[in-house]
Coordinates of C-alpha atoms and ligand atoms in Angstrom, one line a residue:
X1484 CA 95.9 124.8 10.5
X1485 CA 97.6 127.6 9.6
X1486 CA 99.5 128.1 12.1
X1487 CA 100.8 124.8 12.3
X1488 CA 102.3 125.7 8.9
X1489 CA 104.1 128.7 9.5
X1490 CA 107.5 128.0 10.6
X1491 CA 108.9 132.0 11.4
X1492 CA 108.8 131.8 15.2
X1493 CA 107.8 135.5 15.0
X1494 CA 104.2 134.7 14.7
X1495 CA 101.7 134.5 17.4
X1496 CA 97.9 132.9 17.5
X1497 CA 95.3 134.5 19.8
X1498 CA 92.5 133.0 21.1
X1499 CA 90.1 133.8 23.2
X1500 CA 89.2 130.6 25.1
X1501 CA 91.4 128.8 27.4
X1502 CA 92.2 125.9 24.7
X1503 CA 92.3 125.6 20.7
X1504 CA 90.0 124.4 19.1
X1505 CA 87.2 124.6 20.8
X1506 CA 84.6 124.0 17.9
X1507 CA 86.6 121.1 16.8
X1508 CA 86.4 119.5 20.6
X1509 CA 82.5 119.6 20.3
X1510 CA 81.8 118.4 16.6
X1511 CA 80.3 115.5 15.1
X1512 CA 79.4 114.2 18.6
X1513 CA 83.1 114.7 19.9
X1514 CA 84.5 112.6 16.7
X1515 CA 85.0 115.6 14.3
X1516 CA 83.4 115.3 11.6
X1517 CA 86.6 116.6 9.3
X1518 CA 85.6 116.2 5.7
X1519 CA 84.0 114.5 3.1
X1520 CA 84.9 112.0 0.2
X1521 CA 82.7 113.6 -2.5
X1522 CA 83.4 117.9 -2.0
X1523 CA 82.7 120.1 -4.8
X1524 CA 81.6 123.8 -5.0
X1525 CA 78.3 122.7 -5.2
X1526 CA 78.0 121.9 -1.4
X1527 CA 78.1 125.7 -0.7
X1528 CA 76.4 128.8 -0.3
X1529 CA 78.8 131.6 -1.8
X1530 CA 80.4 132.1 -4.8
X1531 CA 80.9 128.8 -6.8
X1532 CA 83.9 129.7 -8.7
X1533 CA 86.0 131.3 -5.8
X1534 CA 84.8 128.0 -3.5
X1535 CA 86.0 126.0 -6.4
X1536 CA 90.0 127.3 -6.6
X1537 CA 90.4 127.4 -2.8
X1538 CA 89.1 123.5 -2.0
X1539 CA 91.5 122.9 -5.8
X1540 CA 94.8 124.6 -3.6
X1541 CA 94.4 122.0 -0.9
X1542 CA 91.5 118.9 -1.3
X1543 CA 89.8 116.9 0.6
X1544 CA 92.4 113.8 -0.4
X1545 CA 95.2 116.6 0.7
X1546 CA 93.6 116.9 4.0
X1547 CA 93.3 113.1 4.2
X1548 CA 96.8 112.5 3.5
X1549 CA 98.1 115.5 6.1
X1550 CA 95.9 113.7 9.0
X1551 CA 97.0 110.6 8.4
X1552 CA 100.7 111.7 8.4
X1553 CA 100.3 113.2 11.5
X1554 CA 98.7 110.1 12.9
X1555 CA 95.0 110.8 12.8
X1556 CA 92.8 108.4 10.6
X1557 CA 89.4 109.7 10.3
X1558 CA 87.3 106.9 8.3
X1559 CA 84.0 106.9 6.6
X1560 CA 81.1 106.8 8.3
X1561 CA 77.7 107.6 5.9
X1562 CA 75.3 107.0 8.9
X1563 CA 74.3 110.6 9.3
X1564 CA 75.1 111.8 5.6
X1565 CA 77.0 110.4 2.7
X1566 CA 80.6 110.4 2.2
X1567 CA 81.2 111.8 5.8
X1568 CA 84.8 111.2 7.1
X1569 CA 84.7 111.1 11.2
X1570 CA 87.6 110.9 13.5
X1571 CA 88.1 108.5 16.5
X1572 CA 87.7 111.4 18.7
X1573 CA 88.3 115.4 18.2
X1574 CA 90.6 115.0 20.7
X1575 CA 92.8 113.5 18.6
X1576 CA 92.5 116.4 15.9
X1577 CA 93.0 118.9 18.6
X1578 CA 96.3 117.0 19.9
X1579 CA 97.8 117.1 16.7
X1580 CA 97.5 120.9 16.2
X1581 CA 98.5 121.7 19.4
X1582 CA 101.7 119.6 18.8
X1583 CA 102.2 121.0 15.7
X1584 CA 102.1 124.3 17.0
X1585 CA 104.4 123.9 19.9
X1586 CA 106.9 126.7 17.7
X1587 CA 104.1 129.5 17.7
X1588 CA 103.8 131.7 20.9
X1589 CA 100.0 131.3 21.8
X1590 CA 98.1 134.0 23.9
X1591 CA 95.2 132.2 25.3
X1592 CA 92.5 133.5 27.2
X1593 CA 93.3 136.9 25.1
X1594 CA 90.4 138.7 23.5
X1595 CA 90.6 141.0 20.4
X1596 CA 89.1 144.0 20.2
X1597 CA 90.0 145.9 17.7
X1598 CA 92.8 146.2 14.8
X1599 CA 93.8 149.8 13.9
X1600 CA 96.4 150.0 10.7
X1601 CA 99.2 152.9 10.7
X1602 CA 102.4 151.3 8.5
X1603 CA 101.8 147.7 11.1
X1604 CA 98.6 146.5 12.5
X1605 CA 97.9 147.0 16.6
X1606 CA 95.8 144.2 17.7
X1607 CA 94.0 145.8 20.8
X1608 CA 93.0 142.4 23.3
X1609 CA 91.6 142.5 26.2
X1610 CA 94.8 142.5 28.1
X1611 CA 97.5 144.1 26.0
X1612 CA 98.3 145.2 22.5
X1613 CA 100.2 143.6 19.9
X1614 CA 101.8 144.7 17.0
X1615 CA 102.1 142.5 13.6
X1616 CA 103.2 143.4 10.0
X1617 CA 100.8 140.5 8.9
X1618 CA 97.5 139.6 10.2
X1619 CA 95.2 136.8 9.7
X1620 CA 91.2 137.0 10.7
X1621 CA 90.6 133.7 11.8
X1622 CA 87.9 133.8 14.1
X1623 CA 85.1 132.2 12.7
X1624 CA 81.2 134.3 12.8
X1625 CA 78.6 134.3 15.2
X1626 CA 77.5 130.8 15.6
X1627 CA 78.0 129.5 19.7
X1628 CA 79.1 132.4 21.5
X1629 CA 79.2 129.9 24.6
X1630 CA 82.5 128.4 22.4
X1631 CA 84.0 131.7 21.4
X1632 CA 82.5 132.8 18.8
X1633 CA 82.2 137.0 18.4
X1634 CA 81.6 139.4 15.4
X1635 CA 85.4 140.1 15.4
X1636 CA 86.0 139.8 11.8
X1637 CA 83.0 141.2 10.7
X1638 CA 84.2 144.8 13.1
X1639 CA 87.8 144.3 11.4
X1640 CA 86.4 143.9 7.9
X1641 CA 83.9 146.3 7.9
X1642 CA 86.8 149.0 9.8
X1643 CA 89.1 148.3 6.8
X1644 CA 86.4 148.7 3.9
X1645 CA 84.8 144.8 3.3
X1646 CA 81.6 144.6 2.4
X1647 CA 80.0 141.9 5.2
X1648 CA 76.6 139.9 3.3
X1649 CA 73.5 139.7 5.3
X1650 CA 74.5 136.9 8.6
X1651 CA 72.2 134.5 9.7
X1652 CA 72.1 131.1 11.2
X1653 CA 72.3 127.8 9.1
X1654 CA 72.7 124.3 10.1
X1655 CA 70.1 124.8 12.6
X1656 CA 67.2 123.7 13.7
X1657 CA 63.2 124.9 12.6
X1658 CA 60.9 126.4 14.7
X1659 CA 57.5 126.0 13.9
X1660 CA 53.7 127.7 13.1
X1661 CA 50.4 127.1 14.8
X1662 CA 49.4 124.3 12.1
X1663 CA 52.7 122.6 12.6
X1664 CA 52.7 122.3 16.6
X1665 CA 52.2 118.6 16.2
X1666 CA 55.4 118.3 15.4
X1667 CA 56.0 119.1 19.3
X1668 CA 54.1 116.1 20.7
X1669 CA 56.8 113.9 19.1
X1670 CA 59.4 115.7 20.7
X1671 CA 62.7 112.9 20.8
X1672 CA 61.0 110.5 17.5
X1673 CA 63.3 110.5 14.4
X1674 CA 62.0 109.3 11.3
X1675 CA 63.4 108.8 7.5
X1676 CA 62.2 111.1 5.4
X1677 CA 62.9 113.3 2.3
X1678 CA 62.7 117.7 3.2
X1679 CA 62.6 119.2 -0.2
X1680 CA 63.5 123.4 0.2
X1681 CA 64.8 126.1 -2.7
X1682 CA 65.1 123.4 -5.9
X1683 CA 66.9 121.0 -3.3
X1684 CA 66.5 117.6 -1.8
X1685 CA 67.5 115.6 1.4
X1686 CA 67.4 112.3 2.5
X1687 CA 67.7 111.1 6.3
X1688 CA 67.1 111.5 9.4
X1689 CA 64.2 114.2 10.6
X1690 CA 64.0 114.6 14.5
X1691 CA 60.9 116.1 16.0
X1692 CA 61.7 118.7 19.1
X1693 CA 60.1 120.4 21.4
X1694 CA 60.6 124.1 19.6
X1695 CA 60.0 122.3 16.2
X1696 CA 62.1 120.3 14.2
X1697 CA 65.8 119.3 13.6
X1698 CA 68.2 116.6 12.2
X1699 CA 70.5 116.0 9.2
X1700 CA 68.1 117.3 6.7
X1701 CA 66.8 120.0 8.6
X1702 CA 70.4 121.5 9.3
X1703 CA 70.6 121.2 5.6
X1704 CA 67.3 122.7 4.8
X1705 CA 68.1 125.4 6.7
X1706 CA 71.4 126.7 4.7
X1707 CA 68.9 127.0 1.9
X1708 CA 65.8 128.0 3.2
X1709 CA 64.8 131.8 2.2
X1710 CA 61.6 131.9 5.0
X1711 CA 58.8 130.7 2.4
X1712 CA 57.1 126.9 1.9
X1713 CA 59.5 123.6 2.0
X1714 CA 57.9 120.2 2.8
X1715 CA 58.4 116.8 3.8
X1716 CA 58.0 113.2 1.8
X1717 CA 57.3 111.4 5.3
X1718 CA 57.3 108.0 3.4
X1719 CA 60.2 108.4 0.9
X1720 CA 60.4 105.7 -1.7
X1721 CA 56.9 103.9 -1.0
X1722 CA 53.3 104.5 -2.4
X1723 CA 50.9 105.3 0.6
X1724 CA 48.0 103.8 -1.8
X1725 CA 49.3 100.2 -1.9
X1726 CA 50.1 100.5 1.4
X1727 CA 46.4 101.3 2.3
X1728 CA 44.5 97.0 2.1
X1729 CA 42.9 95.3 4.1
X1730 CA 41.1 96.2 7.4
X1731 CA 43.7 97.1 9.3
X1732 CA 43.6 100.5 10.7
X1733 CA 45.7 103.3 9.0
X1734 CA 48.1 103.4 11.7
X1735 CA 49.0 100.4 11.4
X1736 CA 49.3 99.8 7.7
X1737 CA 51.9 102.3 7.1
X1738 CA 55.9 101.5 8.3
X1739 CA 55.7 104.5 10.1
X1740 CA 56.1 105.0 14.4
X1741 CA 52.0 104.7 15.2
X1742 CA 52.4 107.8 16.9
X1743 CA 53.5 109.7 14.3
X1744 CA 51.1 108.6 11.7
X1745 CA 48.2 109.4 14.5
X1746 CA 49.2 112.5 14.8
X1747 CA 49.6 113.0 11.4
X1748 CA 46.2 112.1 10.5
X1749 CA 45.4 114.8 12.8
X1750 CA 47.1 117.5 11.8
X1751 CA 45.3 116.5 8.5
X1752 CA 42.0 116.0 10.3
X1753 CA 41.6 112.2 8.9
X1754 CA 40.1 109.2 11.6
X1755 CA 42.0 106.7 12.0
X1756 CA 40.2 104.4 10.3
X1757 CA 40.3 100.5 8.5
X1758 CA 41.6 101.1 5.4
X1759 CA 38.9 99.5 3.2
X1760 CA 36.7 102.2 4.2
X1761 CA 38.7 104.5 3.0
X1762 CA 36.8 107.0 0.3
X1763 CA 38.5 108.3 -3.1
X1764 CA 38.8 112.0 -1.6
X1765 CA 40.3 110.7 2.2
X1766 CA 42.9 108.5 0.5
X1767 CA 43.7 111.8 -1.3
X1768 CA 44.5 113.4 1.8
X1769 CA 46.3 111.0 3.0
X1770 CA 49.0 111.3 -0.2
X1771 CA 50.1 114.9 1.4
X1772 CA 51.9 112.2 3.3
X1773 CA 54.4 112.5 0.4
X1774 CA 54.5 115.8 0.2
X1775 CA 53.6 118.0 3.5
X1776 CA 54.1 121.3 3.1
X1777 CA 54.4 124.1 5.6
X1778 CA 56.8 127.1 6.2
X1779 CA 58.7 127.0 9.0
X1780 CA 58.3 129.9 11.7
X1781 CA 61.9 130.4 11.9
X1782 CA 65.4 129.1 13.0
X1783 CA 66.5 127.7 16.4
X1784 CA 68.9 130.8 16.2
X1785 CA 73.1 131.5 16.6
X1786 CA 72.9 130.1 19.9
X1787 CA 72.2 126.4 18.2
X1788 CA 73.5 126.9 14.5
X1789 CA 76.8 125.4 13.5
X1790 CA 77.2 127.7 11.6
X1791 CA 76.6 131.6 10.0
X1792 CA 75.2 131.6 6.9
X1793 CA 76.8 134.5 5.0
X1794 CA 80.0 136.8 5.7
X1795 CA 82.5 138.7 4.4
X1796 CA 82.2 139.0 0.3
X1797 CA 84.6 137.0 -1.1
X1798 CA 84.6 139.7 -4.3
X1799 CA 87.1 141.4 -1.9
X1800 CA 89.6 138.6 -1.4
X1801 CA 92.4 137.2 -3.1
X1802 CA 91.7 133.6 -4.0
X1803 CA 95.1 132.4 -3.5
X1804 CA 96.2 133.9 -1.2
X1805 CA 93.1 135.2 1.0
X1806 CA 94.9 138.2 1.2
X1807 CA 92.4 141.5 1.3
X1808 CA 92.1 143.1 -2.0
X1809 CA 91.4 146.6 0.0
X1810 CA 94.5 146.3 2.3
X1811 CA 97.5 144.8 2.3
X1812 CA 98.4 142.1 5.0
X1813 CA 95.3 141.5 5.6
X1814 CA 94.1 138.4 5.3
X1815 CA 90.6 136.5 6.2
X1816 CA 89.7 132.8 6.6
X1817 CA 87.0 129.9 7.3
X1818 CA 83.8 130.9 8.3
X1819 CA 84.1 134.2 8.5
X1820 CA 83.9 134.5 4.6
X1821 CA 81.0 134.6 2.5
X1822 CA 81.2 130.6 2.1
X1823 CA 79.2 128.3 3.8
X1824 CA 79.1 124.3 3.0
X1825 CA 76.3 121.7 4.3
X1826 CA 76.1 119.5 6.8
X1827 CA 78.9 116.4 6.1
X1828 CA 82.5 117.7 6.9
X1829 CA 82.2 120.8 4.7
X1830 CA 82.6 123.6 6.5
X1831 CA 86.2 121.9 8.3
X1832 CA 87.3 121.2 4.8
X1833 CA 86.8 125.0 3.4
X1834 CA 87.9 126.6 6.5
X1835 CA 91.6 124.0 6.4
X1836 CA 91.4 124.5 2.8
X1837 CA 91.4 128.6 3.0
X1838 CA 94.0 128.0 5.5
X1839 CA 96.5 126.3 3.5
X1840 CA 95.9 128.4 0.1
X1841 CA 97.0 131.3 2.8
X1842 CA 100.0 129.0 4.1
X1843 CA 101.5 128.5 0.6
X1844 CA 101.5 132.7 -0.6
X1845 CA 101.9 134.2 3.1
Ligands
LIG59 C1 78.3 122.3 17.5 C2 79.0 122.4 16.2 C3 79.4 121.2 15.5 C4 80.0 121.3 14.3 N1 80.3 120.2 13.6 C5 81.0 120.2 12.5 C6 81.4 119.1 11.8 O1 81.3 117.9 12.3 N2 82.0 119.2 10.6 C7 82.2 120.4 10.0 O2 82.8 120.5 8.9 N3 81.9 121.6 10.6 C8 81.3 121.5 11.8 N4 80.9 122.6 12.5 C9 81.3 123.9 11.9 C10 82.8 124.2 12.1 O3 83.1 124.1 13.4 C11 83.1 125.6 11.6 O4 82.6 125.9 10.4 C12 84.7 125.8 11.6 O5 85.2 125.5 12.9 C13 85.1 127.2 11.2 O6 86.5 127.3 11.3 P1 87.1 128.7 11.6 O7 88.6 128.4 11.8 O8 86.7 129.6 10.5 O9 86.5 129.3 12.9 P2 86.4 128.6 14.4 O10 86.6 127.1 14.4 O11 85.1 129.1 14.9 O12 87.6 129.3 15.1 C14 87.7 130.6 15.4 C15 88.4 130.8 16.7 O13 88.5 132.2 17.0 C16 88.3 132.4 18.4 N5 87.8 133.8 18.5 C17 86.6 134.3 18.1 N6 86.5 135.6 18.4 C18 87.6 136.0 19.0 C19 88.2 137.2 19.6 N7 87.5 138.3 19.5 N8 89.4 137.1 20.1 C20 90.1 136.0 20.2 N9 89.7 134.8 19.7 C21 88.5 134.8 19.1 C22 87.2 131.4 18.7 O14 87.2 131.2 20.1 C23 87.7 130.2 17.9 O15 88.5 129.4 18.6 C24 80.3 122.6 13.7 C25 80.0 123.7 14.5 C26 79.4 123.6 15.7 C27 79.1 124.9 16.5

């Protein structure tokens, strides 16, 4: 994004892969999930004020409008989360910044190193060095080495002085404890539900794997998650007690997959049973159906996360410019900040957002 702004031919992008936007080609399923129609601070981890300003410089309506001047119409599509703008394809998104960068000399394939500062920078690749009065730190954190990803910003801030939070995966899925290895046998079932984690709440779609668990509210669980309980409402908006007449058998009372609920009742060592002979302290037990609660064992790691949960402090950087406030010329963006946004178009939105606060001072 940035670079598609700056118009001085003497600047230069370099990337490590063969192609841009690498990240962008594999989100949302391919369509990009770019942004969202309801952004505020409070969809992020990181400093709520600083988050604020930067999405203010260039909004979510701002990134609407640029798209759609440049001939991509992402449209709303709540399925997976609320409010989530997706494109027709992240080809498209990719096209358009590669057009729009057609001015700016690109060395692909290039690695950086390292960055040493003595009155310019010397950005030390892979296969040459390169020297720039200006220089912006890009490159993301940790999450999918296999698309680029590297600890490059984190080396370059902590070389110049930044202080770099604690880093670990978010928007990932859970692995799970001995009680919770029923979740396993249902590897591939998705099911509605409600994860409550840290004061928060989602609603959607929970998908049972064969490490654990994963889907929309478990990628969001996980930005919050701080390694103690969280639990499930596996029958959001319904009373498992009028559910329970009749002599049916448990299974298949409730409006659940039959082989969920069976191996629910397991995990909770309940029969499956008629419902009328169903005693006071059983139908108890069967409530926990609203709210199950168990601590995960862990995360599916940086391999799977879309993203890195903490980064460089944003105490340290200029908010309207994203300028360093240690050394001059130096400027950071996107993910490799302290700033991380749920699942739903977020994380696009802050990273074009820092982007273009940097476009308009640089
Ligand atoms: C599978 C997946 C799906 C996602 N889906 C969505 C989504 O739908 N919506 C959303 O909002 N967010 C999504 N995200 C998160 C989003 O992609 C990132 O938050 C966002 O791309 C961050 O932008 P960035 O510019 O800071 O970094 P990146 O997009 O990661 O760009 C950094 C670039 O720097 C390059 N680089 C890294 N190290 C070096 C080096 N040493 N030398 C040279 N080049 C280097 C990388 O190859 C990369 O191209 C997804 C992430 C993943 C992994």
């Amino acid at each position: 994004m940035l670079a598609s702004q700056l118009k001085n031919k003497d600047v230069c992008l370099i990337e490590t892969n063969s192609k841009i936007g690498q990240k962008i080609k594999v989100s949302g399923g391919a369509k990009c999930n770019i942004t969202n129609n309801l952004v505020t601070c409070d969809n992020y981890l990181g400093n709520k004020e600083f988050v604020k300003k930067v999405l203010k410089n260039f909004t979510n309506e701002q990134l609407l409008a640029f798209l759609n001047k440049n001939g991509v119409y992402p449209k709303i599509n709540p399925k997976l989360v609320k409010g989530t703008y997706f494109c027709n394809s992240s080809s498209d998104v990719i096209e358009m910044f590669t057009k729009l960068t057609t001015h700016i000399k690109k060395y692909l394939n290039t690695k950086v190193i390292d960055v040493d500062y003595d009155e310019v920078f010397t950005i030390k690749t892979d296969t040459k060095s390169i020297k720039a009065k200006k220089l912006v730190v890009a490159s993301g954190a940790l999450s999918y080495a296999s698309l680029g990803a590297s600890s490059i910003a984190f080396d370059i801030a902590s070389k110049f002085g930044h202080t770099v939070t604690i880093l670990n995966p978010a928007l990932v899925g859970f692995t799970v404890q001995k009680d919770q290895f029923w979740f396993k046998k249902l590897s591939g079932l998705s099911i509605m539900a409600k994860a409550k984690v840290e004061g928060k709440s989602f609603y959607g779609s929970l998908l049972f794997a064969h490490k654990g668990c994963s889907g929309p509210i478990i990628l969001n669980s996980s930005l919050y998650w701080k390694k103690g309980k969280m639990s499930f409402d596996f029958l959001p908006g319904k009373k498992v007690k009028k559910l329970l007449s009749g002599n049916a058998l448990i299974s298949s009372r409730l409006p659940l997959p039959k082989r969920f609920v069976q191996e629910f009742l397991t995990s909770i060592e309940l029969e499956d049973k008629p419902c009328n002979k169903l005693n006071k302290d059983e139908i108890e037990k069967l409530e926990t159906i609203h709210n199950y609660e168990f601590a995960p064992a862990g995360n599916f790691g940086f391999t799977k996360a879309e993203v890195t949960k903490g980064g460089i402090s944003t105490d340290e950087i200029d908010v309207d410019s994203m300028q360093s406030l240690k050394v001059k010329n130096l400027y950071f963006l996107g993910e490799c900040l302290d700033v991380t946004g749920e699942l739903g178009g977020y994380n696009f939105q802050f990273a074009f957002s820092s982007a273009m606060s940097c476009a308009k001072k640089i």
